[in-house]
Coordinates of C-alpha atoms and ligand atoms in Angstrom, one line a residue:
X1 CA 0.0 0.0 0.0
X2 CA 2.7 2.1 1.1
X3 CA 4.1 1.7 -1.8
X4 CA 1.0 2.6 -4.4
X5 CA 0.8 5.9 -1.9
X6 CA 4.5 7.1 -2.7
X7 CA 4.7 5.9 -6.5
X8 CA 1.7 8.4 -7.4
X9 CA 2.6 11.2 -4.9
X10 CA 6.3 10.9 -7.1
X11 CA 4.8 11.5 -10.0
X12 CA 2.7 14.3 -8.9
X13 CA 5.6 15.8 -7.2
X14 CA 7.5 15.3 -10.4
X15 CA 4.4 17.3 -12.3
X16 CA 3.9 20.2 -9.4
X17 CA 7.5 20.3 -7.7
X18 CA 6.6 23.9 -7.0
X19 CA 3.6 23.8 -5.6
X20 CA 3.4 23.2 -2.2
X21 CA -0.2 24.3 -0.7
X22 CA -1.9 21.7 -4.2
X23 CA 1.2 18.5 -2.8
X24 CA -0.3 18.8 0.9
X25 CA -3.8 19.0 -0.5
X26 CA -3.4 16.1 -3.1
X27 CA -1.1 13.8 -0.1
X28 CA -4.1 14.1 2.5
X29 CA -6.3 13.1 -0.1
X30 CA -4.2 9.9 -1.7
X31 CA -3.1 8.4 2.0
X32 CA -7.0 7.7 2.6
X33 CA -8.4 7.1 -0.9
X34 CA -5.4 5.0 -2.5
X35 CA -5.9 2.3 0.4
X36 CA -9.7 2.0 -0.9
X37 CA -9.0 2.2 -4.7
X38 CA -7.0 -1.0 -4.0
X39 CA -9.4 -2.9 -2.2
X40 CA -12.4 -2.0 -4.5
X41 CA -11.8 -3.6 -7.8
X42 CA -14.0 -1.3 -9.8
X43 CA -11.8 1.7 -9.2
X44 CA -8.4 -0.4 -9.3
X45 CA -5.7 0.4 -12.1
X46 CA -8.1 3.5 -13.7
X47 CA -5.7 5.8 -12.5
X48 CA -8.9 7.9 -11.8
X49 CA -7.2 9.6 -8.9
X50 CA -4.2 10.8 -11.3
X51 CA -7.1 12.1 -13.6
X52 CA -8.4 13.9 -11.0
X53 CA -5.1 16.0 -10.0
X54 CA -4.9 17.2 -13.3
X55 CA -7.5 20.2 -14.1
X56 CA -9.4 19.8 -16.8
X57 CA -7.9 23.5 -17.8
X58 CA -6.1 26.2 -16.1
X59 CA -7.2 29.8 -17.2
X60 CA -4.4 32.5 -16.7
X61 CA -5.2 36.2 -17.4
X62 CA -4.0 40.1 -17.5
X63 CA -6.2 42.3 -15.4
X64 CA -5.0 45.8 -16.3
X65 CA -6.6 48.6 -14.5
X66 CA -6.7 52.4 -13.3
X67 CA -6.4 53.0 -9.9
X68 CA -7.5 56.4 -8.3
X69 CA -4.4 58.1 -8.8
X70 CA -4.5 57.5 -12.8
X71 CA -1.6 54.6 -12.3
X72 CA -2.3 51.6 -14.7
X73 CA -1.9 48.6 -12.4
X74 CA -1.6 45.1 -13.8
X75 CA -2.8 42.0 -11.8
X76 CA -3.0 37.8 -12.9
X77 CA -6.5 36.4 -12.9
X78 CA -7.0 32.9 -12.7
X79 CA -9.6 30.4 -13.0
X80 CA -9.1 26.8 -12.6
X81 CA -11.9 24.3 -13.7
X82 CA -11.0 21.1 -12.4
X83 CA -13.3 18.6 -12.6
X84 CA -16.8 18.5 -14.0
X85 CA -18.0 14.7 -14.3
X86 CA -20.8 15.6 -11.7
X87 CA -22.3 19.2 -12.8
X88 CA -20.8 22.8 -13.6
X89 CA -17.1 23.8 -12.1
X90 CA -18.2 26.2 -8.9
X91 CA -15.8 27.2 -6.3
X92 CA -15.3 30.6 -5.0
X93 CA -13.4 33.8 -6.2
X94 CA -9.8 34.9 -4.3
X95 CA -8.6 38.1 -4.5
X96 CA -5.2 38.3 -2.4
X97 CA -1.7 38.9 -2.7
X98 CA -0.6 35.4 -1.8
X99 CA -3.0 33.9 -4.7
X100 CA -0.9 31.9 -7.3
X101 CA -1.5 28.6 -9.3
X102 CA -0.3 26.4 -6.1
X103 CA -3.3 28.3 -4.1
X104 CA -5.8 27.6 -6.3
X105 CA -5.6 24.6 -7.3
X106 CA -5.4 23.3 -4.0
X107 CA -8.9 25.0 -3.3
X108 CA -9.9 23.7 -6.4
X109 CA -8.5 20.0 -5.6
X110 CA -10.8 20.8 -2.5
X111 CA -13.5 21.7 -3.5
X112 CA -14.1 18.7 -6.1
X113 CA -14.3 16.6 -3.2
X114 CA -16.2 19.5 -0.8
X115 CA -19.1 19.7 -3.8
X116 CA -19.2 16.1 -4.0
X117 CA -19.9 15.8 -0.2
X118 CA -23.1 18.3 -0.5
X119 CA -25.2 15.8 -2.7
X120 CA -25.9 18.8 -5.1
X121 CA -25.0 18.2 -8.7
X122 CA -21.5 20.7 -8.7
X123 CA -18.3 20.1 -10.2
X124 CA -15.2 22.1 -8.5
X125 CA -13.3 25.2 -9.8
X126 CA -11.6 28.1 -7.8
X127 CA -10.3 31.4 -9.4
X128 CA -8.7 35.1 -8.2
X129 CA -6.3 37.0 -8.6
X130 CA -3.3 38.6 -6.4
X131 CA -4.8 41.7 -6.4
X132 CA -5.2 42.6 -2.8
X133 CA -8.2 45.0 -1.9
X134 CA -6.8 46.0 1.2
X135 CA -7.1 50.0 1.3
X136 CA -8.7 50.1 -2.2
X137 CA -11.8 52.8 -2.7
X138 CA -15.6 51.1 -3.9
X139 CA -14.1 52.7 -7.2
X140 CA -10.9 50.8 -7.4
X141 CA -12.7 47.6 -6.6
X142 CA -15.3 48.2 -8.4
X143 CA -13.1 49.1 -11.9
X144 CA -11.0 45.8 -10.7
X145 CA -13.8 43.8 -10.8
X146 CA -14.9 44.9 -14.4
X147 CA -11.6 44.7 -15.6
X148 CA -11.4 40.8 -13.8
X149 CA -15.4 39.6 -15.3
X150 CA -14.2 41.2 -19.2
X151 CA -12.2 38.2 -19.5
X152 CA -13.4 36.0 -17.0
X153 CA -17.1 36.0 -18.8
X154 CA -15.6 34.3 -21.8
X155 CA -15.0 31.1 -19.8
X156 CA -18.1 31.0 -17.4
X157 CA -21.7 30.3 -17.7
X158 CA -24.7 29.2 -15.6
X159 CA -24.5 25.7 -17.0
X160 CA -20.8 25.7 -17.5
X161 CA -18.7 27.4 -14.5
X162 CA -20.1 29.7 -11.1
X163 CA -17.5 31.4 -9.3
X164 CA -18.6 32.7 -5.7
X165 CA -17.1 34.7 -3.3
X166 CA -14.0 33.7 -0.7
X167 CA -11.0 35.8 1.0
X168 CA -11.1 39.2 0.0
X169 CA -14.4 38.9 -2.4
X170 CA -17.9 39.2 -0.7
X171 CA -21.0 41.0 -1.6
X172 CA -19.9 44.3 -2.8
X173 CA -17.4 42.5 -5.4
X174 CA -19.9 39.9 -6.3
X175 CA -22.0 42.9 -7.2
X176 CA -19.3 44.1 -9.5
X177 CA -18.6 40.8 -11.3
X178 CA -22.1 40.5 -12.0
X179 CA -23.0 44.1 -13.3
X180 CA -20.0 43.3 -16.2
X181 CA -21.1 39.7 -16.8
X182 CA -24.5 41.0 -17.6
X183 CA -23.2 43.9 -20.1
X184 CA -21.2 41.8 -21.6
X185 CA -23.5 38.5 -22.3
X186 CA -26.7 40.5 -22.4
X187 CA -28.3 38.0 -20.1
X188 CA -29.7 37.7 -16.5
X189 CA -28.6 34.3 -15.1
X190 CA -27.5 32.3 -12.6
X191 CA -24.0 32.9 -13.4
X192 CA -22.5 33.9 -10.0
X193 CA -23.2 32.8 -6.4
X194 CA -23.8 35.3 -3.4
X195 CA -25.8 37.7 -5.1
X196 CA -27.5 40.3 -3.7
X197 CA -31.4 39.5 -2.5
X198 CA -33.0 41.9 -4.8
X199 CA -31.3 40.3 -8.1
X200 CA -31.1 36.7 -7.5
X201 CA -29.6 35.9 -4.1
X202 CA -30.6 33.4 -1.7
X203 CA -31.2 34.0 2.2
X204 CA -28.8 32.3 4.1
X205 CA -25.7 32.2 1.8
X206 CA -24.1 34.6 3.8
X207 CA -24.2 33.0 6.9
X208 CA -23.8 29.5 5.1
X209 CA -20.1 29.3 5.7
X210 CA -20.4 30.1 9.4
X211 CA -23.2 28.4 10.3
X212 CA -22.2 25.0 8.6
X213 CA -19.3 24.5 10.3
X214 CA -21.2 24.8 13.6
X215 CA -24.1 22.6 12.9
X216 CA -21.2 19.8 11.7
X217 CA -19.3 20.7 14.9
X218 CA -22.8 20.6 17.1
X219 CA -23.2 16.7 15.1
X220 CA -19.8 15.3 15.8
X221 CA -20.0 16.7 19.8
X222 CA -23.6 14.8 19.9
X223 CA -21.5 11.5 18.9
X224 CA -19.8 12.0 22.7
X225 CA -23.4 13.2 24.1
X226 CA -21.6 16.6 24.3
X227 CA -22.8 20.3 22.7
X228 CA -22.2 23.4 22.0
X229 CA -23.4 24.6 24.4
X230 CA -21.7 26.2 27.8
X231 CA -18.7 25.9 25.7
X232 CA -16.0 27.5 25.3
X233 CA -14.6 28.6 21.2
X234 CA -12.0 30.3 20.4
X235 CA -12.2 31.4 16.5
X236 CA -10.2 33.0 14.0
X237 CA -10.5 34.8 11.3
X238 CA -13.3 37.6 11.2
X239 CA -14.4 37.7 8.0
X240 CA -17.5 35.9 6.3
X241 CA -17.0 32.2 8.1
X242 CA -16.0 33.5 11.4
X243 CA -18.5 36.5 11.8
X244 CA -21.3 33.4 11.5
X245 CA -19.5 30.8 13.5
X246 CA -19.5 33.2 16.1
X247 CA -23.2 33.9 15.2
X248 CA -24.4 30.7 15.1
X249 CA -22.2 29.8 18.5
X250 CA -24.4 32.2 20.5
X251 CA -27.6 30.7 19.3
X252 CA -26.5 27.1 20.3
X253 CA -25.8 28.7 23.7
X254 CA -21.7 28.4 23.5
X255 CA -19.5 31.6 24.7
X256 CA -16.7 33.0 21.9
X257 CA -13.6 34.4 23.2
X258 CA -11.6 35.4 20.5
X259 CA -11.6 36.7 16.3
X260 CA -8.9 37.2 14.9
X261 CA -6.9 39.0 11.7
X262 CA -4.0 38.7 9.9
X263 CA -2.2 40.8 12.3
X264 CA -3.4 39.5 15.4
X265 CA -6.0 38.4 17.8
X266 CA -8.1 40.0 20.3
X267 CA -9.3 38.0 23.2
X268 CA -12.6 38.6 25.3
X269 CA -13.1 36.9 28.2
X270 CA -16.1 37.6 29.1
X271 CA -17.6 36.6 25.6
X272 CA -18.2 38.3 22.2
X273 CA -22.0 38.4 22.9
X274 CA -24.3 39.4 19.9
X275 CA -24.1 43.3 20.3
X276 CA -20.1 43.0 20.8
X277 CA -20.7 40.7 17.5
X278 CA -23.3 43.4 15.8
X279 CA -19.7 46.0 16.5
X280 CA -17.8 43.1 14.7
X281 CA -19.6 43.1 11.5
X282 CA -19.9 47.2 10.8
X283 CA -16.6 47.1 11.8
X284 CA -15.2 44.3 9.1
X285 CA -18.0 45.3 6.1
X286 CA -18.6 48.8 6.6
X287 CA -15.9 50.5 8.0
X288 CA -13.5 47.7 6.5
X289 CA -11.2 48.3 9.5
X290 CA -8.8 46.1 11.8
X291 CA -9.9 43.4 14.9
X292 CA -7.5 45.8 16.8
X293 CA -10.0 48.2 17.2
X294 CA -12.3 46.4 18.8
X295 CA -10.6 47.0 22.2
X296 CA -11.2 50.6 21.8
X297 CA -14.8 49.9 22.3
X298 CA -14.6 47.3 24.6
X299 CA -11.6 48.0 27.2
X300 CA -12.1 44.9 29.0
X301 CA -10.7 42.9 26.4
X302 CA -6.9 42.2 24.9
X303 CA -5.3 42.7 21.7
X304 CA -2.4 40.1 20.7
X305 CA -0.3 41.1 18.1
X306 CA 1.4 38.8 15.9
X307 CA -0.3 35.5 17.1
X308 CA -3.0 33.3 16.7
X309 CA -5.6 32.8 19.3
X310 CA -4.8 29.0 19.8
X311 CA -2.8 30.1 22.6
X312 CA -6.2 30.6 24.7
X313 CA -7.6 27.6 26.7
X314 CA -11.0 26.2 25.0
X315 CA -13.2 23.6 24.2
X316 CA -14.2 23.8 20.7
X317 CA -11.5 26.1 18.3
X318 CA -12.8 26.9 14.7
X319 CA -10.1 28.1 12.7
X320 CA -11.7 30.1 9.9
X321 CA -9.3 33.0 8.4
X322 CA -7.4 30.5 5.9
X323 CA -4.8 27.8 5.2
X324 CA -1.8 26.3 7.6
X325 CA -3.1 28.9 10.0
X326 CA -3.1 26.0 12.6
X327 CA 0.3 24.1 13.0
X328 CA 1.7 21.1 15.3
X329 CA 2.4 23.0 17.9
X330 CA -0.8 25.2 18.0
X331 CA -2.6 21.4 17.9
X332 CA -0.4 20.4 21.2
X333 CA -1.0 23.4 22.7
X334 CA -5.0 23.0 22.0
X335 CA -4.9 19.6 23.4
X336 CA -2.9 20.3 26.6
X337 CA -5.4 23.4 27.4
X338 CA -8.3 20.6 27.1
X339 CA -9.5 21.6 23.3
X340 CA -12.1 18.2 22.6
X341 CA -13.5 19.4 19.2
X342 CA -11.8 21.0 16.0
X343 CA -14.3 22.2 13.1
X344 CA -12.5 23.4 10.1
X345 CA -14.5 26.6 8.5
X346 CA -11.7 27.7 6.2
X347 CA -10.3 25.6 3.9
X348 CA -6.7 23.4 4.8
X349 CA -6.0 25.9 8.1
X350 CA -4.5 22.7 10.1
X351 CA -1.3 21.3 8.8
X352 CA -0.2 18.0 8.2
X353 CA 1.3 17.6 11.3
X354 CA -1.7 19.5 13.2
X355 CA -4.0 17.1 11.8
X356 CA -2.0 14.6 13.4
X357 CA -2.0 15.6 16.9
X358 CA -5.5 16.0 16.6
X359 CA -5.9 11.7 15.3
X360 CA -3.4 10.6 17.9
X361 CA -5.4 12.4 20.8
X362 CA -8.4 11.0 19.1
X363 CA -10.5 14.3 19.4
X364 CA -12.9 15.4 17.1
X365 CA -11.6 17.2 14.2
X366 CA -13.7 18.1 11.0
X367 CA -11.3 19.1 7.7
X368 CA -12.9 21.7 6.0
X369 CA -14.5 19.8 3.1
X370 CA -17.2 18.7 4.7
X371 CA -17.3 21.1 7.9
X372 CA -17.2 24.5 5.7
X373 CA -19.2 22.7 3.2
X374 CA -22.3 24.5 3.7
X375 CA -21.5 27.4 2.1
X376 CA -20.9 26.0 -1.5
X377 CA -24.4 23.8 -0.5
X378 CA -25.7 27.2 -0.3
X379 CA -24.7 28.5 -3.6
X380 CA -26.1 25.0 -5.1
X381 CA -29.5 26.0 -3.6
X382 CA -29.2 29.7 -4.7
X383 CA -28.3 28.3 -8.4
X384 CA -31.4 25.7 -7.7
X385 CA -34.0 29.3 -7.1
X386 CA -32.6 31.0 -9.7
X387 CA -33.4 28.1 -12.2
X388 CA -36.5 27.7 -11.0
X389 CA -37.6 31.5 -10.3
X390 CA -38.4 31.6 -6.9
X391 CA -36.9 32.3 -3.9
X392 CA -37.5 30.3 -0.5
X393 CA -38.0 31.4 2.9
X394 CA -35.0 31.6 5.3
X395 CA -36.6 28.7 7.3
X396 CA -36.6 26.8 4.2
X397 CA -32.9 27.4 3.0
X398 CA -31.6 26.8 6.9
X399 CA -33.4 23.9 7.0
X400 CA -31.8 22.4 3.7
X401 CA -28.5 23.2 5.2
X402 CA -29.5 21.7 8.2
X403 CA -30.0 18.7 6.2
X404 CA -27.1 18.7 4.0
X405 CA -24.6 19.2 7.2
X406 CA -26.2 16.2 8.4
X407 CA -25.8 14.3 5.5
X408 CA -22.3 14.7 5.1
X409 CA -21.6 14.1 8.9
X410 CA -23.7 10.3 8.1
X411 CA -21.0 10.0 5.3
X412 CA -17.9 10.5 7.3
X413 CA -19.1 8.1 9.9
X414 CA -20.1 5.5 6.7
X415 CA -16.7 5.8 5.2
X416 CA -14.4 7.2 8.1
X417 CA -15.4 4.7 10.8
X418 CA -11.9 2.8 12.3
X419 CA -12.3 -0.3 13.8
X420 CA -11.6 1.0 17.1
X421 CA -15.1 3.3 16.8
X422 CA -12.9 6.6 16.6
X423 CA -14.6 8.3 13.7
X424 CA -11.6 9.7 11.4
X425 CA -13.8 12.7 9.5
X426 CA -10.5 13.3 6.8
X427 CA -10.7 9.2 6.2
X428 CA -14.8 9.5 5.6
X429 CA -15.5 12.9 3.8
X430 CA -11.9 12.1 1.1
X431 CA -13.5 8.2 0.7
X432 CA -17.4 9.6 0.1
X433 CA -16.5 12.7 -2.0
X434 CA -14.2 10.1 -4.2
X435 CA -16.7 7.7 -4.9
X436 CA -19.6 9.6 -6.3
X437 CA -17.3 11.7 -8.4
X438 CA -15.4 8.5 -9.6
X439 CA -18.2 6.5 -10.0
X440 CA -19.4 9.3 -12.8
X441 CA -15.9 9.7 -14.3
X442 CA -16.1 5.3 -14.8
X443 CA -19.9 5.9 -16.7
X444 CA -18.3 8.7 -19.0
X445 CA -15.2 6.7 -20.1
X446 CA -11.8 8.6 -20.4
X447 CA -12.7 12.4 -21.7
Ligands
NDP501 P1 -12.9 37.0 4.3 O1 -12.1 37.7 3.3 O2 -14.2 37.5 4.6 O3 -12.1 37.0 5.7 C1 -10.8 36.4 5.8 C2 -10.3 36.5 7.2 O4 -9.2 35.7 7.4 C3 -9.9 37.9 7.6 O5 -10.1 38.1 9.0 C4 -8.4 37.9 7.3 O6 -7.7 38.9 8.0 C5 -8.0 36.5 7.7 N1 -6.9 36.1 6.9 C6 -6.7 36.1 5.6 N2 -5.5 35.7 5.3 C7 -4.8 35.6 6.4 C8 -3.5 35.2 6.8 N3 -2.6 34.9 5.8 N4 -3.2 35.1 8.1 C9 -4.1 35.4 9.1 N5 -5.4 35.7 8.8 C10 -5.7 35.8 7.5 O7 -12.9 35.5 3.9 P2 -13.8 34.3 4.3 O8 -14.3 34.5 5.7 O9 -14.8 34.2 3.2 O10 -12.8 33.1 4.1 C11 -12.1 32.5 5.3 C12 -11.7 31.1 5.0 O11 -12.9 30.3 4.8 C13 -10.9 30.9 3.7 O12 -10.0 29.8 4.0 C14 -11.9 30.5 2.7 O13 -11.3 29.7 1.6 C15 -12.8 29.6 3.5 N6 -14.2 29.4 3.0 C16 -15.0 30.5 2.7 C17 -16.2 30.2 2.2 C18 -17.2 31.3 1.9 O14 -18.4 31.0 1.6 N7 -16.8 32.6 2.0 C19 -16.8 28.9 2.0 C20 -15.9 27.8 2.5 C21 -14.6 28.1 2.9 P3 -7.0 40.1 7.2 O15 -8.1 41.1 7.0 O16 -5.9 40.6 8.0 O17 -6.5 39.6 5.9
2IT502 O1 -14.4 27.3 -0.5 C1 -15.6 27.4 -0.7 O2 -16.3 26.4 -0.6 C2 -16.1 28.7 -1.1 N1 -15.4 29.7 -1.1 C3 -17.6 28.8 -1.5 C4 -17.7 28.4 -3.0 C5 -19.1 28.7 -3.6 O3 -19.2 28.4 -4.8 O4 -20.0 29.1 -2.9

């Protein structure tokens, strides 16, 4: 077995030598699924897996644009479509200076297996660009944006590819994209995901992310007769996922103690309740500003600079800012401060050796693909509405997320079950996202 693992993680080393974020992605992946490919005869000597490391195509592109001072800037787009045997390519948008091919195709990698997981008929994709709209104007981004969709448009389509937001692109840029997709196809569609409500959006996709990876965190807890709540979670990131982690946290009755940015993290110990939460979002997606400040409004708390908040003792941690945010260390740390559940809302935080620490202490840990899976099940529904023309009730979306969480925590346990009873969640959502998207690569023969 051992020996099937290394000889194809060879060859893709020999193929993406230089990519180091798509090699971790792809070797978490093959040490679980290889081991079933060779007991499972149908799936044996197809060399599906090496199929499925290779995107079916890899867009690069100029962005050129004028920023406010009449400078013309030049940026690299991306979007790369990786795998559509089991519907359209769909996987979020990047915009950030650390976005390169390496990046993106291990969210893409992801996200093949991530849509799989949802039951909703979506291939996987992921696309960007390094721009970074840190300290931009709504006219800079907004000129980006164009600029970004008068190329993009040519590769895209409602039954063909639908980008979303991630890091760095939310509702405002979504807006953007979809005012130049229009103008330039002449047609309304379902083209993008996390639309406003007034042209095509669905309720819930904003707090999809967030909420997600808290019901799949409340599931795996209720395998140990635990919950969420009286907890204690410690968070970072505070964007998007984390703004409704911490959201959906208070409403299962669980107290947050820290958020988190790339320059540090602020920790509140007597809770971010929902009004301390309320100054977290104008803050973020109005104002745009820094997690620093929010210790000018409330005294009380503590800004840490330079760290991350795995330092502070928890019960449940929910990394949620973005990848190999969590390392070996942080995971040992975690565990000796009596951390008994780890649920993954951005994508590949924990590293390799993280993710370790967690198995071998036997805790609950959720990788991303199927704990931050609900907000890509979110976009499927929104796609679902805007083919059908209607839009459902809050109640209605939540509870389909509901459902799909649950879903995808039955899976794990189906696939990820060790003999021992320890359920190993990377084991089960890598086995059950393979098979369905295998299974439909086997019926169209070798395209
Ligand atoms: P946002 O842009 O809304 O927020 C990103 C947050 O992460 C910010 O607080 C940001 O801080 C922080 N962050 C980004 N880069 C770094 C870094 N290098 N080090 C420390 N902190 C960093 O993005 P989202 O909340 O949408 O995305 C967060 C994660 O969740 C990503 O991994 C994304 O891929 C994943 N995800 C997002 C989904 C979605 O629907 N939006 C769906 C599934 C997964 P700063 O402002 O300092 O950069
Ligand atoms: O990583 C992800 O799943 C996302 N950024 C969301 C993708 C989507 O199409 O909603």
């Amino acid at each position: 077995m051992k020996k099937n693992i290394k000889e194809f993680l060879d060859l893709v080393k020999l193929r993406n030598g230089h990519e180091p974020e798509f090699l971790q992605a792809v070797e978490e992946v093959a040490e679980t699924v290889i081991p079933y490919i060779v007991k499972h005869d149908i799936y044996y000597g197809k060399n599906i897996l090496l199929r499925m490391v290779e995107p079916e195509r890899l867009i690069s592109f100029r962005v050129s644009w004028v920023d406010d001072s009449g400078e013309i800037q030049v940026n690299r787009g991306y979007r790369i479509q990786m795998n559509s045997a089991i519907g359209p390519y769909k996987g979020g948008l990047r915009f950030h200076p650390t976005v390169n091919a390496s990046i993106l195709k291990f969210l893409a990698f992801e996200q093949v297996f991530k849509n799989s997981l949802t039951t909703l008929p979506m291939g996987g994709g992921k696309g960007g660009s390094d721009f970074d709209p840190k300290g931009k104007s709504d006219n800079e981004i907004m000129r980006f944006c164009h600029a970004f969709m008068s190329e993009l448009f040519r590769h895209i389509g409602p039954n063909t590819d639908v980008p979303a937001g991630d890091i760095g692109v939310g509702a405002r840029e979504i807006g953007f994209l979809f005012g130049m997709y229009k103008k330039l196809r002449n047609e309304f569609t379902g083209v993008l995901t996390g639309k406003g409500l007034s042209w095509g959006g669905s309720l819930i996709r904003p707090e999809a992310t967030g909420y997600g990876t808290v019901y799949f965190a409340e599931s795996m807890l209720n395998t140990k007769n635990e919950s969420v709540k009286g907890k204690t979670v410690v968070i970072s990131g505070s964007g998007n996922v984390a703004q409704f982690a911490a959201e959906k946290v208070l409403h299962l009755g669980g107290k947050v103690v820290t958020l988190s940015d790339s320059s540090g993290y602020i920790y509140d110990e007597e809770g971010i309740d929902e009004a301390k939460l309320k100054f977290v979002m104008e803050l973020k997606n109005v104002k745009r500003g820094r997690i620093n400040e929010y210790v000018n409004a409330y005294p009380n708390a503590t800004f840490v600079a330079g760290k991350t908040p795995w330092e502070v003792t928890c019960d449940i941690a929910l990394p949620c800012a973005t990848q190999n945010e969590l390392n070996k260390n942080n995971a040992e740390t975690l565990l000796s401060n009596g951390c008994i559940c780890v649920s993954e809302g951005a994508n590949m935080p924990s590293t390799k050796g993280a993710i370790a620490a967690f198995h071998d202490a036997k805790i609950l840990f959720a990788p991303g693909k199927a704990s931050n899976a609900g907000g890509v099940a979110t976009s499927g529904l929104e796609m679902s509405q805007n083919s059908l023309r209607i839009s459902w009730t809050r109640e209605e979306v939540d509870d389909r997320l509901k459902g799909i969480m649950k879903n995808i925590h039955d899976a794990c346990i189906e696939y990820g079950t060790e003999d021992d009873g320890y359920i190993n969640y990377v084991k089960g959502a890598n086995i059950a996202g393979f098979v369905k998207v295998a299974d439909a690569m086997l019926a169209q023969g070798i395209v």
